[in-house]
JSON list of C-alpha atoms in Angstrom, two decimals:
[
{"chain": "A", "resi": 1, "resn": "MET", "atom": "CA", "xyz": [-2.61, 5.14, 10.98]},
{"chain": "A", "resi": 2, "resn": "ILE", "atom": "CA", "xyz": [0.44, 4.50, 8.70]},
{"chain": "A", "resi": 3, "resn": "ILE", "atom": "CA", "xyz": [0.31, 8.56, 7.46]},
{"chain": "A", "resi": 4, "resn": "LYS", "atom": "CA", "xyz": [-0.37, 9.51, 11.20]},
{"chain": "A", "resi": 5, "resn": "ASN", "atom": "CA", "xyz": [2.72, 7.54, 12.07]},
{"chain": "A", "resi": 6, "resn": "SER", "atom": "CA", "xyz": [4.82, 9.59, 9.40]},
{"chain": "A", "resi": 7, "resn": "ILE", "atom": "CA", "xyz": [3.42, 12.51, 10.24]},
{"chain": "A", "resi": 8, "resn": "VAL", "atom": "CA", "xyz": [4.30, 12.46, 13.81]},
{"chain": "A", "resi": 9, "resn": "LYS", "atom": "CA", "xyz": [8.06, 11.21, 12.25]},
{"chain": "A", "resi": 10, "resn": "CYS", "atom": "CA", "xyz": [8.30, 14.09, 9.95]},
{"chain": "A", "resi": 11, "resn": "LEU", "atom": "CA", "xyz": [7.59, 16.71, 12.55]},
{"chain": "A", "resi": 12, "resn": "ASN", "atom": "CA", "xyz": [10.05, 15.30, 14.65]},
{"chain": "A", "resi": 13, "resn": "VAL", "atom": "CA", "xyz": [12.91, 15.80, 11.45]},
{"chain": "A", "resi": 14, "resn": "VAL", "atom": "CA", "xyz": [11.29, 19.12, 10.80]},
{"chain": "A", "resi": 15, "resn": "GLY", "atom": "CA", "xyz": [12.28, 20.12, 14.72]},
{"chain": "A", "resi": 16, "resn": "VAL", "atom": "CA", "xyz": [14.98, 19.08, 15.17]},
{"chain": "A", "resi": 17, "resn": "SER", "atom": "CA", "xyz": [16.34, 20.48, 11.75]},
{"chain": "A", "resi": 18, "resn": "THR", "atom": "CA", "xyz": [14.95, 23.55, 12.69]},
{"chain": "A", "resi": 19, "resn": "VAL", "atom": "CA", "xyz": [16.89, 23.88, 15.95]},
{"chain": "A", "resi": 20, "resn": "ALA", "atom": "CA", "xyz": [20.22, 23.11, 13.87]},
{"chain": "A", "resi": 21, "resn": "PHE", "atom": "CA", "xyz": [19.33, 25.49, 11.39]},
{"chain": "A", "resi": 22, "resn": "PHE", "atom": "CA", "xyz": [19.05, 28.60, 14.01]},
{"chain": "A", "resi": 23, "resn": "ILE", "atom": "CA", "xyz": [22.02, 27.38, 15.74]},
{"chain": "A", "resi": 24, "resn": "HIS", "atom": "CA", "xyz": [23.68, 27.35, 12.19]},
{"chain": "A", "resi": 25, "resn": "LEU", "atom": "CA", "xyz": [22.46, 30.47, 11.90]},
{"chain": "A", "resi": 26, "resn": "LEU", "atom": "CA", "xyz": [23.96, 32.13, 14.76]},
{"chain": "A", "resi": 27, "resn": "VAL", "atom": "CA", "xyz": [27.27, 29.94, 13.83]},
{"chain": "A", "resi": 28, "resn": "ASN", "atom": "CA", "xyz": [27.45, 31.23, 10.59]},
{"chain": "A", "resi": 29, "resn": "ASN", "atom": "CA", "xyz": [26.58, 35.15, 11.81]},
{"chain": "A", "resi": 30, "resn": "SER", "atom": "CA", "xyz": [28.99, 35.16, 14.63]},
{"chain": "A", "resi": 31, "resn": "ILE", "atom": "CA", "xyz": [32.08, 34.40, 12.41]},
{"chain": "A", "resi": 32, "resn": "SER", "atom": "CA", "xyz": [30.33, 36.78, 10.28]},
{"chain": "A", "resi": 33, "resn": "GLN", "atom": "CA", "xyz": [30.96, 34.81, 7.43]},
{"chain": "A", "resi": 34, "resn": "SER", "atom": "CA", "xyz": [28.98, 36.29, 4.36]},
{"chain": "A", "resi": 35, "resn": "LEU", "atom": "CA", "xyz": [25.93, 33.72, 3.35]},
{"chain": "A", "resi": 36, "resn": "GLU", "atom": "CA", "xyz": [22.94, 34.16, 2.26]},
{"chain": "A", "resi": 37, "resn": "THR", "atom": "CA", "xyz": [20.18, 33.05, 4.43]},
{"chain": "A", "resi": 38, "resn": "ASN", "atom": "CA", "xyz": [18.09, 32.17, 1.52]},
{"chain": "A", "resi": 39, "resn": "GLN", "atom": "CA", "xyz": [20.54, 29.39, 0.61]},
{"chain": "A", "resi": 40, "resn": "LEU", "atom": "CA", "xyz": [20.60, 27.90, 4.15]},
{"chain": "A", "resi": 41, "resn": "ILE", "atom": "CA", "xyz": [17.12, 27.79, 4.37]},
{"chain": "A", "resi": 42, "resn": "TYR", "atom": "CA", "xyz": [16.93, 26.34, 0.74]},
{"chain": "A", "resi": 43, "resn": "SER", "atom": "CA", "xyz": [19.53, 23.82, 1.35]},
{"chain": "A", "resi": 44, "resn": "TYR", "atom": "CA", "xyz": [17.39, 22.82, 4.91]},
{"chain": "A", "resi": 45, "resn": "SER", "atom": "CA", "xyz": [13.59, 22.24, 3.60]},
{"chain": "A", "resi": 46, "resn": "ILE", "atom": "CA", "xyz": [15.54, 20.27, 0.21]},
{"chain": "A", "resi": 47, "resn": "ASN", "atom": "CA", "xyz": [17.32, 18.19, 2.82]},
{"chain": "A", "resi": 48, "resn": "VAL", "atom": "CA", "xyz": [13.83, 18.10, 5.03]},
{"chain": "A", "resi": 49, "resn": "ILE", "atom": "CA", "xyz": [11.43, 17.41, 2.28]},
{"chain": "A", "resi": 50, "resn": "LEU", "atom": "CA", "xyz": [13.84, 14.77, 1.09]},
{"chain": "A", "resi": 51, "resn": "ALA", "atom": "CA", "xyz": [13.99, 12.55, 4.86]},
{"chain": "A", "resi": 52, "resn": "CYS", "atom": "CA", "xyz": [10.23, 12.94, 4.91]},
{"chain": "A", "resi": 53, "resn": "SER", "atom": "CA", "xyz": [9.57, 11.53, 1.60]},
{"chain": "A", "resi": 54, "resn": "ALA", "atom": "CA", "xyz": [12.40, 8.60, 2.35]},
{"chain": "A", "resi": 55, "resn": "ILE", "atom": "CA", "xyz": [9.81, 7.82, 5.78]},
{"chain": "A", "resi": 56, "resn": "LEU", "atom": "CA", "xyz": [6.81, 8.14, 4.25]},
{"chain": "A", "resi": 57, "resn": "VAL", "atom": "CA", "xyz": [8.03, 5.87, 1.72]},
{"chain": "A", "resi": 58, "resn": "ILE", "atom": "CA", "xyz": [8.85, 3.46, 4.14]},
{"chain": "A", "resi": 59, "resn": "PHE", "atom": "CA", "xyz": [6.70, 3.22, 6.05]},
{"chain": "A", "resi": 60, "resn": "LEU", "atom": "CA", "xyz": [4.38, 2.63, 3.41]},
{"chain": "A", "resi": 61, "resn": "LEU", "atom": "CA", "xyz": [6.07, -0.06, 1.86]},
{"chain": "A", "resi": 62, "resn": "LYS", "atom": "CA", "xyz": [6.93, -2.10, 5.44]},
{"chain": "A", "resi": 63, "resn": "LYS", "atom": "CA", "xyz": [4.35, -4.78, 4.16]},
{"chain": "A", "resi": 64, "resn": "LYS", "atom": "CA", "xyz": [5.43, -5.12, 0.16]},
{"chain": "A", "resi": 65, "resn": "LEU", "atom": "CA", "xyz": [8.90, -4.96, 0.66]},
{"chain": "A", "resi": 66, "resn": "LYS", "atom": "CA", "xyz": [9.90, -5.93, 4.29]},
{"chain": "A", "resi": 67, "resn": "ASP", "atom": "CA", "xyz": [13.14, -7.15, 3.54]},
{"chain": "A", "resi": 68, "resn": "GLN", "atom": "CA", "xyz": [14.24, -4.78, 1.18]},
{"chain": "A", "resi": 69, "resn": "LEU", "atom": "CA", "xyz": [13.54, -1.78, 3.42]},
{"chain": "A", "resi": 70, "resn": "GLY", "atom": "CA", "xyz": [17.18, -1.17, 4.26]},
{"chain": "A", "resi": 71, "resn": "PHE", "atom": "CA", "xyz": [18.21, -0.98, 0.65]},
{"chain": "A", "resi": 72, "resn": "ILE", "atom": "CA", "xyz": [15.43, 1.72, -0.27]},
{"chain": "A", "resi": 73, "resn": "PHE", "atom": "CA", "xyz": [16.80, 4.15, 2.58]},
{"chain": "A", "resi": 74, "resn": "LEU", "atom": "CA", "xyz": [20.89, 4.04, 1.17]},
{"chain": "A", "resi": 75, "resn": "GLY", "atom": "CA", "xyz": [18.87, 4.60, -2.20]},
{"chain": "A", "resi": 76, "resn": "ALA", "atom": "CA", "xyz": [16.69, 7.80, -0.76]},
{"chain": "A", "resi": 77, "resn": "SER", "atom": "CA", "xyz": [20.47, 8.66, 0.51]},
{"chain": "A", "resi": 78, "resn": "MET", "atom": "CA", "xyz": [21.61, 8.36, -2.69]},
{"chain": "A", "resi": 79, "resn": "LEU", "atom": "CA", "xyz": [19.50, 10.59, -4.48]},
{"chain": "A", "resi": 80, "resn": "LYS", "atom": "CA", "xyz": [19.81, 13.13, -1.50]},
{"chain": "A", "resi": 81, "resn": "PHE", "atom": "CA", "xyz": [23.37, 13.24, -3.02]},
{"chain": "A", "resi": 82, "resn": "LEU", "atom": "CA", "xyz": [21.91, 13.32, -6.68]},
{"chain": "A", "resi": 83, "resn": "PHE", "atom": "CA", "xyz": [19.72, 16.00, -5.54]},
{"chain": "A", "resi": 84, "resn": "PHE", "atom": "CA", "xyz": [22.91, 18.33, -4.00]},
{"chain": "A", "resi": 85, "resn": "PHE", "atom": "CA", "xyz": [24.65, 17.91, -7.24]},
{"chain": "A", "resi": 86, "resn": "LEU", "atom": "CA", "xyz": [22.05, 19.05, -9.66]},
{"chain": "A", "resi": 87, "resn": "LEU", "atom": "CA", "xyz": [19.91, 21.81, -7.47]},
{"chain": "A", "resi": 88, "resn": "LEU", "atom": "CA", "xyz": [22.67, 23.20, -5.31]},
{"chain": "A", "resi": 89, "resn": "TYR", "atom": "CA", "xyz": [26.04, 22.03, -6.48]},
{"chain": "A", "resi": 90, "resn": "PRO", "atom": "CA", "xyz": [26.14, 24.39, -9.47]},
{"chain": "A", "resi": 91, "resn": "LYS", "atom": "CA", "xyz": [24.86, 27.37, -7.89]},
{"chain": "A", "resi": 92, "resn": "TYR", "atom": "CA", "xyz": [27.55, 26.80, -4.85]},
{"chain": "A", "resi": 93, "resn": "ASN", "atom": "CA", "xyz": [30.61, 26.29, -8.06]},
{"chain": "A", "resi": 94, "resn": "SER", "atom": "CA", "xyz": [29.62, 29.19, -10.20]},
{"chain": "A", "resi": 95, "resn": "ASP", "atom": "CA", "xyz": [32.51, 30.61, -9.24]},
{"chain": "A", "resi": 96, "resn": "GLY", "atom": "CA", "xyz": [35.14, 27.73, -9.98]},
{"chain": "A", "resi": 97, "resn": "ASN", "atom": "CA", "xyz": [35.27, 27.22, -6.24]},
{"chain": "A", "resi": 98, "resn": "LEU", "atom": "CA", "xyz": [33.40, 25.59, -3.62]},
{"chain": "A", "resi": 99, "resn": "SER", "atom": "CA", "xyz": [34.39, 27.22, -0.17]},
{"chain": "A", "resi": 100, "resn": "ARG", "atom": "CA", "xyz": [34.03, 25.28, 3.23]},
{"chain": "A", "resi": 101, "resn": "LEU", "atom": "CA", "xyz": [31.10, 27.55, 4.40]},
{"chain": "A", "resi": 102, "resn": "GLU", "atom": "CA", "xyz": [29.05, 26.57, 1.06]},
{"chain": "A", "resi": 103, "resn": "PHE", "atom": "CA", "xyz": [30.21, 23.18, 2.09]},
{"chain": "A", "resi": 104, "resn": "PHE", "atom": "CA", "xyz": [28.74, 23.36, 5.27]},
{"chain": "A", "resi": 105, "resn": "THR", "atom": "CA", "xyz": [25.72, 25.10, 4.09]},
{"chain": "A", "resi": 106, "resn": "PHE", "atom": "CA", "xyz": [25.23, 21.63, 2.49]},
{"chain": "A", "resi": 107, "resn": "PHE", "atom": "CA", "xyz": [26.63, 18.70, 4.66]},
{"chain": "A", "resi": 108, "resn": "ILE", "atom": "CA", "xyz": [25.58, 20.15, 7.57]},
{"chain": "A", "resi": 109, "resn": "PRO", "atom": "CA", "xyz": [21.44, 20.02, 7.53]},
{"chain": "A", "resi": 110, "resn": "TYR", "atom": "CA", "xyz": [22.39, 16.76, 5.13]},
{"chain": "A", "resi": 111, "resn": "VAL", "atom": "CA", "xyz": [24.20, 15.18, 7.93]},
{"chain": "A", "resi": 112, "resn": "VAL", "atom": "CA", "xyz": [21.09, 16.15, 10.66]},
{"chain": "A", "resi": 113, "resn": "CYS", "atom": "CA", "xyz": [18.71, 15.05, 8.56]},
{"chain": "A", "resi": 114, "resn": "LEU", "atom": "CA", "xyz": [20.34, 11.99, 7.81]},
{"chain": "A", "resi": 115, "resn": "ILE", "atom": "CA", "xyz": [20.95, 11.37, 11.64]},
{"chain": "A", "resi": 116, "resn": "THR", "atom": "CA", "xyz": [17.51, 12.16, 12.64]},
{"chain": "A", "resi": 117, "resn": "GLU", "atom": "CA", "xyz": [15.99, 9.69, 9.71]},
{"chain": "A", "resi": 118, "resn": "SER", "atom": "CA", "xyz": [18.04, 7.22, 10.43]},
{"chain": "A", "resi": 119, "resn": "ILE", "atom": "CA", "xyz": [17.60, 7.38, 14.50]},
{"chain": "A", "resi": 120, "resn": "ILE", "atom": "CA", "xyz": [13.63, 7.07, 13.65]},
{"chain": "A", "resi": 121, "resn": "LEU", "atom": "CA", "xyz": [13.67, 4.16, 11.15]},
{"chain": "A", "resi": 122, "resn": "SER", "atom": "CA", "xyz": [16.29, 2.23, 13.21]},
{"chain": "A", "resi": 123, "resn": "LYS", "atom": "CA", "xyz": [13.88, 2.23, 16.06]},
{"chain": "A", "resi": 124, "resn": "PHE", "atom": "CA", "xyz": [11.16, 1.76, 13.16]},
{"chain": "A", "resi": 125, "resn": "LEU", "atom": "CA", "xyz": [12.62, -0.95, 11.55]},
{"chain": "A", "resi": 126, "resn": "ASN", "atom": "CA", "xyz": [13.60, -2.57, 15.47]},
{"chain": "A", "resi": 127, "resn": "ASN", "atom": "CA", "xyz": [9.98, -2.44, 16.37]},
{"chain": "A", "resi": 128, "resn": "LEU", "atom": "CA", "xyz": [8.96, -4.15, 13.13]},
{"chain": "A", "resi": 129, "resn": "ASP", "atom": "CA", "xyz": [11.28, -7.42, 13.72]},
{"chain": "A", "resi": 130, "resn": "ASN", "atom": "CA", "xyz": [10.23, -7.31, 17.33]},
{"chain": "A", "resi": 131, "resn": "SER", "atom": "CA", "xyz": [6.26, -7.46, 16.17]},
{"chain": "A", "resi": 132, "resn": "SER", "atom": "CA", "xyz": [7.41, -10.39, 13.32]}
]
């Protein structure tokens, strides 16, 4: 039941991120900014994978670490920034300049996944509190 529920929640993250991706891509194309679509796909993919991983971990640890789930969520958010600095930032900063477009290529997927993940987990934690 836990795995099924977390998969459904991850599909929500994937769905919202997919819609955001296409809107992001359309906006980038409409302002005729040159951006490799692969960078956008890579950024969204990393953020979706990390958000789904955080959801799965929190769902799996709901009984063992019920009082620490908020800290686990914060730790997962910190991990996302770590992944940004390890995986994305070197590529974006390779020319010595982090452009606004490159920043938004990371930041928009991060915010979309963070908001979606926060809504899902706040509902989950509220239900967890109400069932106790």
